[in-house]
CSV table of C-alpha atoms and ligand atoms in Angstrom, one decimal:
chain,number,residue,atom,x,y,z
A,1,MET,CA,-284.4,89.1,88.6
A,2,GLU,CA,-280.6,89.4,88.7
A,3,SER,CA,-279.1,88.8,92.2
A,4,LYS,CA,-276.7,91.3,93.6
A,5,LEU,CA,-273.8,88.9,93.1
A,6,GLU,CA,-274.8,88.5,89.4
A,7,LYS,CA,-274.9,92.3,89.0
A,8,ILE,CA,-271.4,92.7,90.6
A,9,VAL,CA,-270.0,89.9,88.4
A,10,ALA,CA,-271.5,91.5,85.3
A,11,LEU,CA,-270.2,94.9,86.1
A,12,ALA,CA,-266.8,93.5,86.9
A,13,LYS,CA,-266.6,91.9,83.5
A,14,ARG,CA,-268.2,94.8,81.5
A,15,ARG,CA,-265.9,97.4,83.0
A,16,GLY,CA,-262.7,95.4,83.0
A,17,PHE,CA,-262.3,94.6,86.7
A,18,VAL,CA,-262.4,90.8,86.7
A,19,TYR,CA,-262.9,88.2,83.9
A,20,PRO,CA,-263.4,84.5,84.1
A,21,GLY,CA,-260.1,82.7,84.0
A,22,SER,CA,-259.2,81.3,80.5
A,23,ASP,CA,-262.4,82.9,79.3
A,24,ILE,CA,-262.2,82.0,75.5
A,25,TYR,CA,-261.7,78.4,76.4
A,26,GLY,CA,-264.8,78.2,78.5
A,27,GLY,CA,-263.0,79.1,81.8
A,28,LEU,CA,-261.2,77.0,84.4
A,29,ALA,CA,-263.1,76.4,87.6
A,30,GLY,CA,-261.9,78.5,90.6
A,31,THR,CA,-259.8,80.9,88.6
A,32,TRP,CA,-260.4,84.6,87.7
A,33,ASP,CA,-258.3,87.1,85.8
A,34,TYR,CA,-258.0,90.7,86.9
A,35,GLY,CA,-258.4,93.2,84.1
A,36,PRO,CA,-257.0,96.8,83.9
A,37,LEU,CA,-259.2,98.3,86.5
A,38,GLY,CA,-259.2,95.1,88.7
A,39,VAL,CA,-255.5,95.0,88.9
A,40,ALA,CA,-255.5,98.8,89.8
A,41,LEU,CA,-258.0,98.2,92.5
A,42,LYS,CA,-256.1,95.2,93.9
A,43,ASN,CA,-252.8,97.0,93.8
A,44,ASN,CA,-254.3,100.0,95.6
A,45,ILE,CA,-255.6,97.6,98.3
A,46,LYS,CA,-252.2,95.9,98.6
A,47,ASN,CA,-250.3,99.1,98.7
A,48,LEU,CA,-252.6,100.6,101.3
A,49,TRP,CA,-252.1,97.4,103.4
A,50,TRP,CA,-248.3,97.5,103.0
A,51,ARG,CA,-248.2,101.2,104.0
A,52,MET,CA,-250.4,100.7,107.0
A,53,PHE,CA,-248.8,97.5,108.4
A,54,VAL,CA,-245.2,97.5,107.1
A,55,ASP,CA,-244.0,101.0,106.1
A,56,SER,CA,-245.6,102.9,108.9
A,57,ARG,CA,-244.2,100.5,111.6
A,58,ASP,CA,-240.7,100.2,113.0
A,59,ASP,CA,-241.3,96.6,114.2
A,60,MET,CA,-242.4,95.0,110.9
A,61,TYR,CA,-240.2,93.4,108.3
A,62,GLY,CA,-241.5,92.8,104.8
A,63,MET,CA,-240.6,89.9,102.6
A,64,ASP,CA,-241.4,88.0,99.4
A,65,ALA,CA,-240.7,84.3,99.5
A,66,ALA,CA,-240.7,81.7,96.7
A,67,ILE,CA,-244.1,80.0,96.0
A,68,LEU,CA,-242.3,76.7,95.6
A,69,MET,CA,-240.7,75.5,98.7
A,70,ASN,CA,-238.8,72.4,99.9
A,71,PRO,CA,-241.6,69.8,100.5
A,72,LYS,CA,-240.0,69.1,104.0
A,73,ALA,CA,-241.4,72.5,105.0
A,74,TRP,CA,-245.0,71.3,104.3
A,75,GLU,CA,-244.3,68.0,106.1
A,76,ALA,CA,-243.1,69.9,109.2
A,77,SER,CA,-245.9,72.4,109.2
A,78,GLY,CA,-248.5,69.6,109.2
A,79,HIS,CA,-249.9,70.4,105.8
A,80,VAL,CA,-249.0,67.2,104.1
A,81,ALA,CA,-250.7,65.2,106.8
A,82,GLY,CA,-253.5,67.5,107.7
A,83,PHE,CA,-254.4,70.1,105.1
A,84,ALA,CA,-257.4,68.2,103.8
A,85,ASP,CA,-261.1,68.5,103.3
A,86,PRO,CA,-263.6,65.6,103.5
A,87,LEU,CA,-264.4,64.1,100.1
A,88,GLY,CA,-266.7,61.0,100.1
A,89,GLU,CA,-265.1,58.2,102.2
A,90,LYS,CA,-261.6,59.7,102.0
A,91,MET,CA,-260.0,62.9,103.0
A,92,PHE,CA,-258.6,65.0,100.1
A,93,ASN,CA,-255.4,67.0,100.5
A,94,THR,CA,-256.1,70.4,98.9
A,95,MET,CA,-252.4,71.2,98.3
A,96,PHE,CA,-251.5,71.3,94.6
A,97,ARG,CA,-248.7,68.9,93.8
A,98,THR,CA,-246.1,69.7,91.2
A,99,ASN,CA,-242.7,68.4,90.1
A,100,VAL,CA,-239.4,70.3,90.4
A,101,GLY,CA,-236.7,69.2,88.0
A,102,ALA,CA,-236.7,66.5,85.3
A,103,GLY,CA,-236.4,62.7,85.0
A,104,GLU,CA,-234.8,60.8,87.9
A,105,GLU,CA,-234.0,64.1,89.7
A,106,ALA,CA,-237.7,65.2,89.7
A,107,GLN,CA,-238.9,66.0,93.2
A,108,THR,CA,-242.5,66.3,94.2
A,109,THR,CA,-243.4,69.5,95.9
A,110,TYR,CA,-246.5,71.7,96.4
A,111,LEU,CA,-247.7,75.2,95.5
A,112,ARG,CA,-247.9,76.9,98.9
A,113,PRO,CA,-251.4,76.8,100.4
A,114,GLU,CA,-250.6,79.8,102.7
A,115,THR,CA,-248.0,82.5,102.5
A,116,ALA,CA,-247.2,82.0,106.2
A,117,GLY,CA,-244.9,79.1,105.4
A,118,GLY,CA,-242.4,81.3,103.6
A,119,ILE,CA,-242.3,83.5,106.6
A,120,PHE,CA,-241.6,80.8,109.1
A,121,VAL,CA,-238.7,79.3,107.1
A,122,ASN,CA,-237.1,82.7,106.8
A,123,PHE,CA,-237.5,83.6,110.5
A,124,LYS,CA,-233.8,82.8,111.2
A,125,ASN,CA,-232.7,84.8,108.1
A,126,VAL,CA,-234.5,87.9,109.2
A,127,VAL,CA,-233.3,87.5,112.8
A,128,ASP,CA,-229.7,87.1,111.7
A,129,SER,CA,-229.9,90.1,109.3
A,130,PHE,CA,-231.7,92.6,111.6
A,131,HIS,CA,-231.5,91.3,115.2
A,132,PRO,CA,-235.0,92.4,116.1
A,133,LYS,CA,-236.1,92.4,119.7
A,134,LEU,CA,-239.5,90.8,120.6
A,135,PRO,CA,-242.1,91.6,119.7
A,136,PHE,CA,-241.8,92.1,116.0
A,137,GLY,CA,-243.5,90.9,112.8
A,138,ILE,CA,-242.8,89.6,109.3
A,139,ALA,CA,-245.3,90.5,106.6
A,140,GLN,CA,-245.8,89.1,103.1
A,141,ILE,CA,-248.2,89.6,100.3
A,142,GLY,CA,-248.4,86.8,97.7
A,143,LYS,CA,-250.2,84.0,95.9
A,144,ALA,CA,-251.5,80.9,97.6
A,145,PHE,CA,-253.1,77.9,96.0
A,146,ARG,CA,-255.7,75.4,97.2
A,147,ASN,CA,-257.3,72.7,95.1
A,148,GLU,CA,-260.7,73.5,96.6
A,149,ILE,CA,-263.2,70.8,96.1
A,150,ALA,CA,-266.0,73.2,95.4
A,151,PRO,CA,-264.8,76.7,94.3
A,152,ARG,CA,-267.8,79.0,94.3
A,153,ASP,CA,-269.2,82.5,94.6
A,154,PHE,CA,-267.0,84.5,92.3
A,155,LEU,CA,-263.8,85.6,94.1
A,156,PHE,CA,-264.9,84.1,97.4
A,157,ARG,CA,-263.6,80.6,97.0
A,158,THR,CA,-261.0,80.2,94.3
A,159,ARG,CA,-258.1,77.8,93.7
A,160,GLU,CA,-255.5,80.5,93.2
A,161,PHE,CA,-255.7,83.6,95.4
A,162,GLU,CA,-253.6,86.2,97.2
A,163,GLN,CA,-253.0,86.6,100.9
A,164,MET,CA,-251.6,89.5,102.9
A,165,GLU,CA,-250.3,87.9,106.1
A,166,ILE,CA,-248.4,89.0,109.2
A,167,GLU,CA,-246.7,86.6,111.6
A,168,TRP,CA,-246.2,88.5,114.8
A,169,PHE,CA,-243.6,87.1,117.1
A,170,THR,CA,-244.0,87.7,120.8
A,171,ARG,CA,-243.2,86.3,124.2
A,172,GLU,CA,-245.7,83.6,125.2
A,173,SER,CA,-246.8,85.6,128.3
A,174,GLU,CA,-247.9,88.5,126.0
A,175,TRP,CA,-249.8,86.7,123.3
A,176,GLU,CA,-253.2,87.8,124.5
A,177,LYS,CA,-252.3,91.4,124.6
A,178,TRP,CA,-251.0,91.2,121.0
A,179,PHE,CA,-254.0,89.2,119.9
A,180,ASP,CA,-256.2,92.1,121.1
A,181,PHE,CA,-253.9,94.6,119.5
A,182,TRP,CA,-254.1,93.0,116.1
A,183,ARG,CA,-257.8,92.5,116.4
A,184,GLU,CA,-258.1,96.3,116.8
A,185,ARG,CA,-255.8,96.9,113.8
A,186,MET,CA,-257.9,94.6,111.7
A,187,ARG,CA,-261.0,96.6,112.7
A,188,GLU,CA,-259.3,99.8,111.6
A,189,TRP,CA,-258.4,98.2,108.3
A,190,VAL,CA,-262.0,97.2,107.6
A,191,VAL,CA,-263.0,100.9,108.1
A,192,GLU,CA,-260.0,102.2,106.1
A,193,ILE,CA,-261.1,100.3,102.9
A,194,GLY,CA,-264.7,101.4,103.3
A,195,LEU,CA,-266.5,98.2,104.1
A,196,GLU,CA,-270.1,98.5,105.2
A,197,LYS,CA,-269.6,98.2,109.0
A,198,SER,CA,-272.9,96.4,109.7
A,199,HIS,CA,-271.7,93.6,107.3
A,200,VAL,CA,-268.7,92.7,109.3
A,201,HIS,CA,-268.9,90.3,112.3
A,202,GLU,CA,-266.3,88.8,114.5
A,203,THR,CA,-266.8,85.2,115.4
A,204,GLU,CA,-264.9,83.1,117.9
A,205,VAL,CA,-264.0,79.8,116.1
A,206,PRO,CA,-264.7,76.7,118.1
A,207,GLU,CA,-261.8,74.2,118.6
A,208,LYS,CA,-263.3,71.6,116.2
A,209,ASP,CA,-263.3,74.1,113.3
A,210,ARG,CA,-259.9,75.6,113.9
A,211,ALA,CA,-256.9,74.9,111.7
A,212,HIS,CA,-254.5,72.2,113.1
A,213,TYR,CA,-252.0,74.9,114.2
A,214,SER,CA,-254.3,77.2,115.9
A,215,ARG,CA,-255.0,77.5,119.6
A,216,ARG,CA,-257.5,80.4,119.2
A,217,THR,CA,-259.0,81.9,116.1
A,218,ILE,CA,-261.3,84.8,115.5
A,219,ASP,CA,-262.9,85.1,112.1
A,220,PHE,CA,-263.8,88.4,110.6
A,221,ASP,CA,-266.9,87.4,108.7
A,222,TYR,CA,-268.6,89.5,106.1
A,223,ASP,CA,-272.2,89.5,104.9
A,224,PHE,CA,-271.5,88.7,101.2
A,225,PRO,CA,-274.5,88.8,98.7
A,226,PHE,CA,-274.7,85.0,99.0
A,227,GLY,CA,-274.5,84.9,102.8
A,228,ARG,CA,-272.1,85.3,105.6
A,229,GLY,CA,-268.6,84.0,105.1
A,230,GLU,CA,-265.0,84.3,106.3
A,231,LEU,CA,-263.3,87.4,105.2
A,232,TYR,CA,-260.2,87.4,107.4
A,233,GLY,CA,-258.8,85.3,110.2
A,234,LEU,CA,-256.8,86.2,113.3
A,235,ALA,CA,-255.1,83.1,114.8
A,236,TYR,CA,-252.9,82.4,117.8
A,237,ARG,CA,-250.5,79.7,116.5
A,238,GLY,CA,-248.5,79.3,119.7
A,239,ASP,CA,-245.0,78.1,119.0
A,240,PHE,CA,-246.4,75.3,116.7
A,241,ASP,CA,-244.6,76.4,113.6
A,242,LEU,CA,-241.2,77.5,114.8
A,243,SER,CA,-240.9,74.5,117.1
A,244,ALA,CA,-242.0,72.1,114.2
A,245,HIS,CA,-239.5,73.7,111.7
A,246,ALA,CA,-236.7,73.8,114.3
A,247,LYS,CA,-237.2,70.1,115.0
A,248,ALA,CA,-237.5,69.1,111.3
A,249,SER,CA,-234.7,71.3,110.0
A,250,GLY,CA,-232.3,71.3,112.9
A,251,ALA,CA,-232.1,75.1,112.7
A,252,GLU,CA,-232.1,77.2,115.8
A,253,LEU,CA,-235.4,79.1,115.6
A,254,SER,CA,-235.2,81.1,118.8
A,255,VAL,CA,-234.2,84.5,120.0
A,256,LEU,CA,-232.4,85.9,123.0
A,257,ASP,CA,-234.8,87.6,125.4
A,258,GLU,CA,-233.7,90.5,127.7
A,259,THR,CA,-232.3,88.1,130.3
A,260,ASP,CA,-230.2,86.5,127.6
A,261,GLU,CA,-232.3,83.3,127.6
A,262,ARG,CA,-233.2,81.6,124.4
A,263,VAL,CA,-236.9,81.6,123.8
A,264,VAL,CA,-239.0,80.3,120.9
A,265,PRO,CA,-241.5,83.1,120.2
A,266,HIS,CA,-245.2,82.5,120.0
A,267,VAL,CA,-247.1,83.7,117.0
A,268,VAL,CA,-250.2,85.8,116.5
A,269,GLU,CA,-251.3,85.8,112.9
A,270,PRO,CA,-253.6,88.4,111.2
A,271,SER,CA,-254.4,86.9,107.8
A,272,PHE,CA,-256.2,88.8,105.0
A,273,GLY,CA,-257.4,87.4,101.7
A,274,VAL,CA,-256.9,90.0,98.9
A,275,ASP,CA,-259.6,88.5,96.6
A,276,ARG,CA,-262.2,88.4,99.3
A,277,THR,CA,-261.3,92.0,100.1
A,278,VAL,CA,-261.9,92.9,96.5
A,279,LEU,CA,-265.3,91.1,96.6
A,280,ALA,CA,-266.3,92.7,99.9
A,281,VAL,CA,-265.2,96.2,98.6
A,282,LEU,CA,-267.2,95.8,95.4
A,283,ASP,CA,-270.2,94.6,97.4
A,284,SER,CA,-270.0,97.5,99.9
A,285,ALA,CA,-269.5,100.1,97.2
A,286,TYR,CA,-272.1,98.8,94.7
A,287,ALA,CA,-275.1,101.2,94.6
A,288,GLU,CA,-278.0,102.1,92.4
A,289,ASP,CA,-280.1,105.2,92.3
A,290,GLU,CA,-281.8,107.6,90.0
A,291,MET,CA,-280.2,110.7,88.6
A,292,GLY,CA,-281.7,113.1,86.1
A,293,GLY,CA,-284.7,110.7,85.7
A,294,GLU,CA,-282.4,107.8,84.8
A,295,LYS,CA,-281.4,104.7,86.7
A,296,ARG,CA,-277.7,104.6,87.4
A,297,ILE,CA,-275.2,102.2,88.9
A,298,PHE,CA,-272.2,103.5,90.8
A,299,LEU,CA,-269.4,102.3,93.0
A,300,ARG,CA,-269.0,104.3,96.2
A,301,LEU,CA,-265.3,103.4,96.5
A,302,ASN,CA,-263.1,105.0,99.0
A,303,PRO,CA,-260.9,107.4,96.9
A,304,ALA,CA,-257.8,105.8,98.4
A,305,ILE,CA,-258.5,102.6,96.5
A,306,ALA,CA,-260.5,103.7,93.5
A,307,PRO,CA,-258.8,102.5,90.3
A,308,VAL,CA,-259.3,105.9,88.6
A,309,LYS,CA,-259.0,108.9,90.9
A,310,ALA,CA,-260.4,111.5,88.5
A,311,ALA,CA,-261.4,111.9,84.8
A,312,VAL,CA,-261.1,115.0,82.6
A,313,PHE,CA,-263.7,115.7,79.9
A,314,PRO,CA,-264.1,118.3,77.2
A,315,LEU,CA,-267.8,119.3,77.4
A,316,VAL,CA,-268.0,118.8,73.6
A,317,SER,CA,-265.5,116.8,71.5
A,318,ASN,CA,-265.8,118.9,68.3
A,319,LYS,CA,-264.6,122.3,69.6
A,320,GLU,CA,-260.9,122.4,69.3
A,321,PRO,CA,-260.1,125.1,72.0
A,322,ILE,CA,-262.2,123.2,74.6
A,323,VAL,CA,-260.5,119.8,73.7
A,324,ALA,CA,-257.1,121.4,73.7
A,325,LYS,CA,-257.7,123.0,77.1
A,326,ALA,CA,-259.0,119.7,78.6
A,327,ARG,CA,-255.9,117.9,77.3
A,328,GLU,CA,-253.7,120.6,78.8
A,329,ILE,CA,-255.4,120.3,82.2
A,330,TYR,CA,-255.2,116.5,82.0
A,331,SER,CA,-251.5,116.6,81.2
A,332,SER,CA,-250.8,118.9,84.1
A,333,LEU,CA,-252.6,116.7,86.6
A,334,LYS,CA,-251.2,113.4,85.3
A,335,PRO,CA,-247.9,113.5,87.2
A,336,LEU,CA,-249.7,114.3,90.4
A,337,VAL,CA,-252.6,111.9,90.0
A,338,PRO,CA,-251.2,109.1,87.7
A,339,SER,CA,-254.5,107.2,87.6
A,340,ILE,CA,-256.4,110.1,86.0
A,341,GLN,CA,-258.3,109.4,82.7
A,342,PHE,CA,-259.1,111.6,79.7
A,343,ASP,CA,-262.4,110.8,78.1
A,344,ASP,CA,-264.0,112.4,75.0
A,345,ILE,CA,-266.0,109.5,73.8
A,346,GLY,CA,-269.8,109.8,73.5
A,347,ASN,CA,-271.8,112.5,75.2
A,348,ILE,CA,-271.1,113.9,78.6
A,349,GLY,CA,-274.0,111.9,80.3
A,350,LYS,CA,-272.5,108.6,79.0
A,351,ARG,CA,-269.1,109.6,80.3
A,352,TYR,CA,-270.4,110.3,83.7
A,353,ARG,CA,-272.3,107.0,83.8
A,354,ARG,CA,-269.1,105.2,82.8
A,355,GLN,CA,-267.0,106.8,85.5
A,356,ASP,CA,-269.7,106.3,88.1
A,357,GLU,CA,-269.7,102.6,87.3
A,358,ILE,CA,-266.0,102.3,87.9
A,359,GLY,CA,-266.1,104.4,91.1
A,360,THR,CA,-264.2,107.5,89.9
A,361,PRO,CA,-264.6,110.0,92.7
A,362,ALA,CA,-264.3,113.2,90.6
A,363,CYS,CA,-265.1,114.2,87.0
A,364,ILE,CA,-263.6,117.5,85.8
A,365,THR,CA,-265.4,119.1,82.8
A,366,VAL,CA,-263.9,121.8,80.6
A,367,ASP,CA,-266.6,124.0,79.0
A,368,TYR,CA,-267.1,127.3,77.3
A,369,GLN,CA,-266.7,129.2,80.5
A,370,THR,CA,-263.3,127.6,81.1
A,371,LEU,CA,-262.0,129.5,78.0
A,372,GLU,CA,-263.1,132.8,79.6
A,373,ASP,CA,-262.2,132.5,83.3
A,374,ASP,CA,-260.1,129.3,83.6
A,375,THR,CA,-262.6,127.5,85.9
A,376,VAL,CA,-263.8,124.0,85.4
A,377,THR,CA,-266.7,122.0,86.9
A,378,VAL,CA,-265.9,119.2,89.4
A,379,ARG,CA,-268.6,116.6,89.8
A,380,ASP,CA,-268.9,114.5,92.9
A,381,ARG,CA,-269.6,110.8,92.1
A,382,ASP,CA,-272.0,110.1,94.9
A,383,SER,CA,-274.2,113.2,95.0
A,384,GLY,CA,-273.8,114.2,91.3
A,385,LYS,CA,-273.3,117.8,92.6
A,386,GLN,CA,-271.0,120.1,90.6
A,387,GLU,CA,-268.9,122.9,91.8
A,388,ARG,CA,-266.8,125.4,89.8
A,389,VAL,CA,-263.2,125.4,90.7
A,390,ALA,CA,-260.3,127.4,89.4
A,391,ALA,CA,-258.2,125.1,87.1
A,392,LYS,CA,-255.0,126.1,88.9
A,393,GLU,CA,-256.5,124.9,92.2
A,394,LEU,CA,-257.4,121.4,90.9
A,395,ASP,CA,-254.2,119.9,92.2
A,396,ILE,CA,-255.1,120.9,95.8
A,397,HIS,CA,-258.7,120.0,95.3
A,398,LEU,CA,-257.8,116.4,94.1
A,399,THR,CA,-255.2,115.7,96.6
A,400,ILE,CA,-257.1,116.7,99.7
A,401,GLY,CA,-260.7,116.3,98.4
B,501,GAP,N1,-252.2,81.5,107.2
B,501,GAP,C1,-253.5,81.4,107.7
B,501,GAP,C2,-254.5,81.0,106.7
B,501,GAP,O1,-254.1,80.7,105.6
B,501,GAP,P1,-257.0,80.7,106.2
B,501,GAP,O2,-258.2,81.1,107.1
B,501,GAP,O3,-257.0,79.3,105.7
B,501,GAP,O4,-255.7,81.0,107.1
B,501,GAP,C3,-256.7,83.1,105.3
B,501,GAP,O5,-256.9,81.8,105.0
B,501,GAP,C4,-257.5,84.0,104.4
B,501,GAP,O6,-257.2,83.6,103.0
B,501,GAP,C5,-259.0,83.8,104.5
B,501,GAP,O7,-259.5,84.5,105.6
B,501,GAP,C6,-259.5,84.2,103.1
B,501,GAP,O8,-259.5,85.7,103.1
B,501,GAP,C7,-258.3,83.8,102.2
B,501,GAP,N2,-258.7,82.5,101.5
B,501,GAP,C8,-258.5,81.3,102.0
B,501,GAP,N3,-258.9,80.4,101.2
B,501,GAP,C9,-259.4,81.0,100.1
B,501,GAP,C10,-259.9,80.6,98.8
B,501,GAP,N4,-260.1,79.4,98.4
B,501,GAP,N5,-260.3,81.6,97.9
B,501,GAP,C11,-260.1,82.9,98.2
B,501,GAP,N6,-259.6,83.3,99.4
B,501,GAP,C12,-259.2,82.4,100.3
């Protein structure tokens, strides 16, 4: 029998969410490529995160740093010495090395193993441009790379992945308050993206398992189909990073507090993996039931992140007035709901199944009655129930429904 993970991987490939990396060459371990629906889902997740944690706050600064950084940054951050996993007798540093420049001038550097590094080295730039008062945060979404010894379990442990990270700068005396604050925001996020609540567990990470920079970590674990594993992490990094970079670079990485004293802020870091989010979202959304005497697979995705928000069908594809009306409705909705699809391939049952499998919340069907009274049917993905709605009210229906 197929395991749930195998079913998710098969659906992801079949429907164009995620393909094995370099597929026609037999793949490359630890890499996956996002297809048309996968990139839409991933972008929706990232946009929602950005809206929630950056755009809706006055105390958060977004940025996008280069993936390649001066190797001195990774020496100062402790990653050159300490970012390693046990491999046989020796420790294996999981940072990818690469060369910048050619010939004699070539310099060895690394692909960043966490996006956080780019934030710390830009701390002074952001402070100089915006003069923020403590507490404030800097947020970034971007790729990170780790030469994992054993990549596994689809999107769970890969060698190239994306992170959404916040470095929250606070006075040392207030770190616990902000740690609790961000823990609460992370809980809200998990609900917002529609993860099955009973699958999410918060675990205090013991000192021996914490990253070298962390003084306290809580993992948000998720019950993936293959077992429980880390979904997100919330860490208290103290002043480890800013102090280390200040020492190594000679830059002044402090801010003036309200008594005009220079202080090195302490850092609380909520860190979210994008790919693990996609996997957890697919796992929570994946469902099977029976409808009309047939087995069906559907994704109960939160409409806010569904890659296709709605689909418009003509009931039959060989009656010109019905097809023309369906196209007209589709075109009028497209500017409002850009991720809407038009589908006239196969019979209506097949189209419903296809949209169910990609998690489309609403299917709009134009039929004979539409030509008489300008109403359409709107079918709900989860229940399969249909209601008749006036075509001119579809915009309201789709945006609030
Ligand atoms: N800046 C803190 C940091 O990087 P981490 O726990 O090593 O902490 C944060 O990584 C998040 O990045 C994890 O919770 C996970 O979601 C994601 N992540 C880490 N390694 C990963 C991998 N090999 N494949 C996919 N996602 C990964």
